[in-house]
Amino acid sequence: MNDDSTLTALTDHLHEVRDSLSDVHMTVPASAIFAAARKRRRRGVAAAGAACAAIALALALALAPASQTRQVHVHLAAWSVDTNPNGTVTFKLRNASQPARLRQALAEAGVPAMVRWGEICLAQGRHVLLPTEGFVGATGVWTYVNGRRSSPSSILEMIGTSPPNTKGLNWSWTITPSKMPKGAQFVISAVPVDRVAPGHIQAVWEFVPSSAHVICAKSVKPG
Amino acid sequence: MRVWGVEEDQQEFAEFYAAARDDCLRVVLISVDDWPLAEDLVAEAFTRAWKAWRKVRQHPAPRAWVVRTALNGHVSWWRRHRREQALASREEPAVPAAHPSLDSSLVTALRRLPVRQREVIALRLLLDLDTATTGLLLGMPSGTVASHLHRGLNALRRDVASLDDQERIP
């Protein structure tokens, strides 16, 4: 088959697929688009003001005596974050529930992170993964890469099994925030064990540039 | 003399949005296989289009601009906003994650293509753009568009045949 006939056949087939989606409609009204744009413009103006205030604050802090690292001790059934006297942070994760609170606790401890619960988030392109040697250490727990026990790395995945692993993640790390590269963050996401299909990702931890394009979905196969 | 103002811009964009949003969503949905995500991506792209409307309205293919932006999209605002709405209503949005029409070997094969080939096929075949406009939009010469299309078609033909003999393209 030559390219022209292939093009015609595939075009027809793709048009059929597209046309079969006639019941698919955007539910977002135009007013929401305008509102989102307005909100961002206001944020832009506010950000400019905030930038001036931040510069003033930074100058004040630079001139002031060095303050102690903020102490964080948050313990939930699902996870815990503790700062240690030596500047490290102990982070234990059984599941990622209360993601906003976990993200805030980690941020206050000096560990930038994006946290999602109920969907799996992966940075697009494995080349974006950054090394974690030197500032992440395991604390005697099992971690998994593609279902195999492994040492901490820039990506850890727990894969759903049959029967499901109901013991929770039991992931644990010691992180040294002062040694973390700037402009990078952890992306931590997990789905409840009763919602993960065998062979699909139950939980994942990645260390990527903050600018990396991250896509989330409710069910993701590894690979 | 008539002065083109914000209200006229808003009216013009609203008309463009009403006419183009469903088509853009369908094309993006074919590429991403997740209805809420596709809607987030398209909403984000239209938001950017409105912010740059003076430029986008003069673009030779504004719909294609939206689709390309959506496929490259960053959805944080909409994802966060949608979550806030879901939390406020204490329930997930009543939108199915996938569409039954997308469960075909051709769509599966399309999603396996590299991003550039997928973009070219989406713009050339799903939005019916010509090679020159596709190249203008993607910032590549027409010859490169043709090359991506050729490779994408070959990959699709090969994958479709291996995925499902019953659905082999004639």
mmCIF file of C-alpha atoms in Angstrom, chain A residues 19-212:
data_model
loop_
_atom_site.group_PDB
_atom_site.id
_atom_site.type_symbol
_atom_site.label_atom_id
_atom_site.label_comp_id
_atom_site.label_asym_id
_atom_site.label_seq_id
_atom_site.Cartn_x
_atom_site.Cartn_y
_atom_site.Cartn_z
ATOM 1 C CA ASP A 19 -17.084 11.775 14.561
ATOM 2 C CA SER A 20 -18.080 9.005 16.954
ATOM 3 C CA LEU A 21 -17.242 11.410 19.768
ATOM 4 C CA SER A 22 -20.197 13.627 18.929
ATOM 5 C CA ASP A 23 -21.523 13.160 22.464
ATOM 6 C CA VAL A 24 -18.335 14.620 23.932
ATOM 7 C CA HIS A 25 -18.776 18.241 24.962
ATOM 8 C CA MET A 26 -16.796 20.697 27.020
ATOM 9 C CA THR A 27 -18.543 21.309 30.323
ATOM 10 C CA VAL A 28 -16.471 24.389 31.132
ATOM 11 C CA PRO A 29 -18.462 27.542 30.333
ATOM 12 C CA ALA A 30 -16.816 30.516 28.649
ATOM 13 C CA SER A 31 -17.305 32.499 31.845
ATOM 14 C CA ALA A 32 -14.944 30.107 33.637
ATOM 15 C CA ILE A 33 -12.275 30.704 30.987
ATOM 16 C CA PHE A 34 -12.583 34.450 31.450
ATOM 17 C CA ALA A 35 -12.557 34.044 35.239
ATOM 18 C CA ALA A 36 -9.401 31.914 35.140
ATOM 19 C CA ALA A 37 -7.630 34.479 32.994
ATOM 20 C CA ARG A 38 -8.732 37.327 35.303
ATOM 21 C CA LYS A 39 -7.565 35.402 38.347
ATOM 22 C CA ARG A 40 -4.149 34.881 36.802
ATOM 23 C CA ARG A 41 -3.829 38.532 35.858
ATOM 24 C CA ARG A 42 -4.635 39.498 39.462
ATOM 25 C CA ARG A 43 -2.088 36.977 40.672
ATOM 26 C CA GLY A 44 0.454 38.483 38.315
ATOM 27 C CA VAL A 45 -0.138 41.946 39.736
ATOM 28 C CA ALA A 46 -0.073 40.586 43.274
ATOM 29 C CA ALA A 47 3.075 38.635 42.497
ATOM 30 C CA ALA A 48 4.826 41.805 41.382
ATOM 31 C CA GLY A 49 3.947 43.441 44.695
ATOM 32 C CA ALA A 50 4.901 40.332 46.579
ATOM 33 C CA ALA A 51 8.224 40.228 44.781
ATOM 34 C CA CYS A 52 9.071 43.688 46.099
ATOM 35 C CA ALA A 53 8.066 42.619 49.599
ATOM 36 C CA ALA A 54 10.082 39.420 49.262
ATOM 37 C CA ILE A 55 13.186 41.352 48.245
ATOM 38 C CA ALA A 56 12.794 43.575 51.290
ATOM 39 C CA LEU A 57 12.293 40.537 53.504
ATOM 40 C CA ALA A 58 15.283 38.762 51.991
ATOM 41 C CA LEU A 59 17.446 41.801 52.643
ATOM 42 C CA ALA A 60 16.217 41.965 56.222
ATOM 43 C CA LEU A 61 16.907 38.278 56.750
ATOM 44 C CA ALA A 62 20.330 38.559 55.157
ATOM 45 C CA LEU A 63 21.234 41.265 57.600
ATOM 46 C CA ALA A 64 19.775 39.439 60.588
ATOM 47 C CA PRO A 65 21.531 36.616 62.502
ATOM 48 C CA ALA A 66 21.015 33.183 60.990
ATOM 49 C CA SER A 67 17.872 31.604 62.366
ATOM 50 C CA GLN A 68 17.347 27.931 63.130
ATOM 51 C CA THR A 69 15.781 25.596 60.578
ATOM 52 C CA ARG A 70 12.032 25.337 61.114
ATOM 53 C CA GLN A 71 11.158 22.324 63.185
ATOM 54 C CA VAL A 72 8.419 20.138 61.784
ATOM 55 C CA HIS A 73 6.865 17.190 63.585
ATOM 56 C CA VAL A 74 3.643 16.019 62.001
ATOM 57 C CA HIS A 75 2.416 12.473 62.642
ATOM 58 C CA LEU A 76 -0.647 11.076 60.937
ATOM 59 C CA ALA A 77 -1.681 7.470 60.469
ATOM 60 C CA ALA A 78 -0.928 7.838 56.771
ATOM 61 C CA TRP A 79 2.433 9.585 57.021
ATOM 62 C CA SER A 80 4.831 11.475 59.227
ATOM 63 C CA VAL A 81 7.391 14.216 58.699
ATOM 64 C CA ASP A 82 10.046 14.991 61.316
ATOM 65 C CA THR A 83 12.972 17.365 61.203
ATOM 66 C CA ASN A 84 16.031 16.105 63.054
ATOM 67 C CA PRO A 85 18.667 18.063 65.022
ATOM 68 C CA ASN A 86 21.271 17.394 62.323
ATOM 69 C CA GLY A 87 19.146 19.133 59.668
ATOM 70 C CA THR A 88 17.830 15.982 58.021
ATOM 71 C CA VAL A 89 14.159 15.171 57.582
ATOM 72 C CA THR A 90 12.652 11.768 58.291
ATOM 73 C CA PHE A 91 9.670 11.118 56.077
ATOM 74 C CA LYS A 92 7.539 8.003 56.437
ATOM 75 C CA LEU A 93 4.748 7.249 53.998
ATOM 76 C CA ARG A 94 2.091 4.594 54.377
ATOM 77 C CA ASN A 95 -0.327 6.272 51.990
ATOM 78 C CA ALA A 96 -0.603 9.746 50.522
ATOM 79 C CA SER A 97 -3.919 10.806 52.015
ATOM 80 C CA GLN A 98 -4.292 14.463 53.027
ATOM 81 C CA PRO A 99 -1.965 15.401 50.177
ATOM 82 C CA ALA A 100 -2.208 19.171 50.708
ATOM 83 C CA ARG A 101 -1.187 18.825 54.340
ATOM 84 C CA LEU A 102 1.660 16.479 53.447
ATOM 85 C CA ARG A 103 2.912 18.861 50.791
ATOM 86 C CA GLN A 104 2.806 21.714 53.294
ATOM 87 C CA ALA A 105 4.608 19.712 55.990
ATOM 88 C CA LEU A 106 7.336 18.719 53.564
ATOM 89 C CA ALA A 107 7.669 22.282 52.295
ATOM 90 C CA GLU A 108 8.019 23.618 55.826
ATOM 91 C CA ALA A 109 10.733 21.022 56.390
ATOM 92 C CA GLY A 110 12.544 22.250 53.281
ATOM 93 C CA VAL A 111 11.474 19.439 50.957
ATOM 94 C CA PRO A 112 9.497 20.704 47.936
ATOM 95 C CA ALA A 113 7.024 18.126 46.728
ATOM 96 C CA MET A 114 3.916 17.652 44.656
ATOM 97 C CA VAL A 115 1.609 15.129 46.321
ATOM 98 C CA ARG A 116 -1.447 13.440 44.871
ATOM 99 C CA TRP A 117 -3.772 10.879 46.382
ATOM 100 C CA GLY A 118 -6.213 8.956 44.234
ATOM 101 C CA GLU A 119 -4.238 9.261 41.020
ATOM 102 C CA ILE A 120 -0.786 8.402 39.762
ATOM 103 C CA CYS A 121 1.388 11.249 38.539
ATOM 104 C CA LEU A 122 4.414 10.806 36.308
ATOM 105 C CA ALA A 123 6.749 13.367 34.813
ATOM 106 C CA GLN A 124 6.739 13.026 31.064
ATOM 107 C CA GLY A 125 9.951 11.523 29.725
ATOM 108 C CA ARG A 126 12.174 9.456 31.955
ATOM 109 C CA HIS A 127 15.090 11.693 30.995
ATOM 110 C CA VAL A 128 13.701 14.309 33.379
ATOM 111 C CA LEU A 129 14.457 12.170 36.426
ATOM 112 C CA LEU A 130 17.182 13.651 38.608
ATOM 113 C CA PRO A 131 19.638 11.698 40.765
ATOM 114 C CA THR A 132 19.011 11.582 44.505
ATOM 115 C CA GLU A 133 22.365 10.278 45.642
ATOM 116 C CA GLY A 134 23.804 12.283 48.497
ATOM 117 C CA PHE A 135 20.608 13.623 49.985
ATOM 118 C CA VAL A 136 18.175 10.701 50.181
ATOM 119 C CA GLY A 137 18.769 7.631 52.310
ATOM 120 C CA ALA A 138 16.564 4.681 53.126
ATOM 121 C CA THR A 139 15.890 3.739 56.708
ATOM 122 C CA GLY A 140 15.667 -0.013 56.608
ATOM 123 C CA VAL A 141 12.446 -0.447 54.695
ATOM 124 C CA TRP A 142 11.630 -2.207 51.501
ATOM 125 C CA THR A 143 11.373 -0.038 48.474
ATOM 126 C CA TYR A 144 10.502 -1.187 45.007
ATOM 127 C CA VAL A 145 11.426 -0.343 41.448
ATOM 128 C CA ASN A 146 9.176 -2.084 38.971
ATOM 129 C CA GLY A 147 8.165 -4.485 41.675
ATOM 130 C CA ARG A 148 11.716 -5.360 42.746
ATOM 131 C CA ARG A 149 13.299 -4.466 46.030
ATOM 132 C CA SER A 150 15.719 -1.604 45.476
ATOM 133 C CA SER A 151 17.639 1.216 47.074
ATOM 134 C CA PRO A 152 16.246 4.750 46.896
ATOM 135 C CA SER A 153 16.573 6.270 43.503
ATOM 136 C CA SER A 154 15.008 9.020 41.460
ATOM 137 C CA ILE A 155 11.965 6.843 40.873
ATOM 138 C CA LEU A 156 10.326 4.230 43.045
ATOM 139 C CA GLU A 157 7.235 2.376 42.031
ATOM 140 C CA MET A 158 5.026 -0.029 43.890
ATOM 141 C CA ILE A 159 3.011 -2.169 41.563
ATOM 142 C CA GLY A 160 -0.400 -3.538 42.386
ATOM 143 C CA THR A 161 -0.461 -7.274 43.049
ATOM 144 C CA SER A 162 -3.059 -10.008 43.174
ATOM 145 C CA PRO A 163 -4.103 -10.427 45.939
ATOM 146 C CA PRO A 164 -3.653 -6.740 46.808
ATOM 147 C CA ASN A 165 -0.925 -5.670 49.193
ATOM 148 C CA THR A 166 -2.991 -4.336 52.083
ATOM 149 C CA LYS A 167 -0.059 -3.573 54.359
ATOM 150 C CA GLY A 168 0.383 -0.043 52.996
ATOM 151 C CA LEU A 169 3.513 1.391 51.481
ATOM 152 C CA ASN A 170 5.845 1.548 54.499
ATOM 153 C CA TRP A 171 8.128 3.814 52.520
ATOM 154 C CA SER A 172 10.595 5.763 54.606
ATOM 155 C CA TRP A 173 13.409 8.139 53.779
ATOM 156 C CA THR A 174 15.902 10.423 55.440
ATOM 157 C CA ILE A 175 16.334 13.533 53.327
ATOM 158 C CA THR A 176 18.939 16.275 53.671
ATOM 159 C CA PRO A 177 17.192 19.401 52.314
ATOM 160 C CA SER A 178 20.346 21.506 52.328
ATOM 161 C CA LYS A 179 21.908 19.164 49.776
ATOM 162 C CA MET A 180 18.919 19.059 47.450
ATOM 163 C CA PRO A 181 19.428 20.786 44.099
ATOM 164 C CA LYS A 182 17.408 23.958 43.619
ATOM 165 C CA GLY A 183 14.515 24.008 41.173
ATOM 166 C CA ALA A 184 13.617 20.361 41.737
ATOM 167 C CA GLN A 185 10.894 18.571 43.609
ATOM 168 C CA PHE A 186 9.583 15.179 44.540
ATOM 169 C CA VAL A 187 6.403 13.977 42.879
ATOM 170 C CA ILE A 188 4.647 11.564 45.192
ATOM 171 C CA SER A 189 1.389 9.921 44.259
ATOM 172 C CA ALA A 190 -0.583 6.864 45.225
ATOM 173 C CA VAL A 191 -3.996 5.309 44.814
ATOM 174 C CA PRO A 192 -5.926 3.368 47.445
ATOM 175 C CA VAL A 193 -5.084 -0.313 47.360
ATOM 176 C CA ASP A 194 -8.661 -1.302 46.586
ATOM 177 C CA ARG A 195 -8.613 0.817 43.433
ATOM 178 C CA VAL A 196 -5.395 -0.446 41.866
ATOM 179 C CA ALA A 197 -5.519 -3.174 39.244
ATOM 180 C CA PRO A 198 -2.850 -5.895 39.318
ATOM 181 C CA GLY A 199 0.139 -4.811 37.275
ATOM 182 C CA HIS A 200 -0.739 -1.117 37.551
ATOM 183 C CA ILE A 201 1.148 1.411 39.636
ATOM 184 C CA GLN A 202 -0.084 1.660 43.219
ATOM 185 C CA ALA A 203 2.356 4.338 44.280
ATOM 186 C CA VAL A 204 5.257 6.213 42.793
ATOM 187 C CA TRP A 205 7.943 8.616 43.956
ATOM 188 C CA GLU A 206 9.957 10.657 41.481
ATOM 189 C CA PHE A 207 12.539 13.403 41.796
ATOM 190 C CA VAL A 208 12.271 15.785 38.852
ATOM 191 C CA PRO A 209 12.794 19.437 37.873
ATOM 192 C CA SER A 210 10.002 21.666 39.184
ATOM 193 C CA SER A 211 9.305 22.692 35.597
ATOM 194 C CA ALA A 212 8.787 19.090 34.427
#
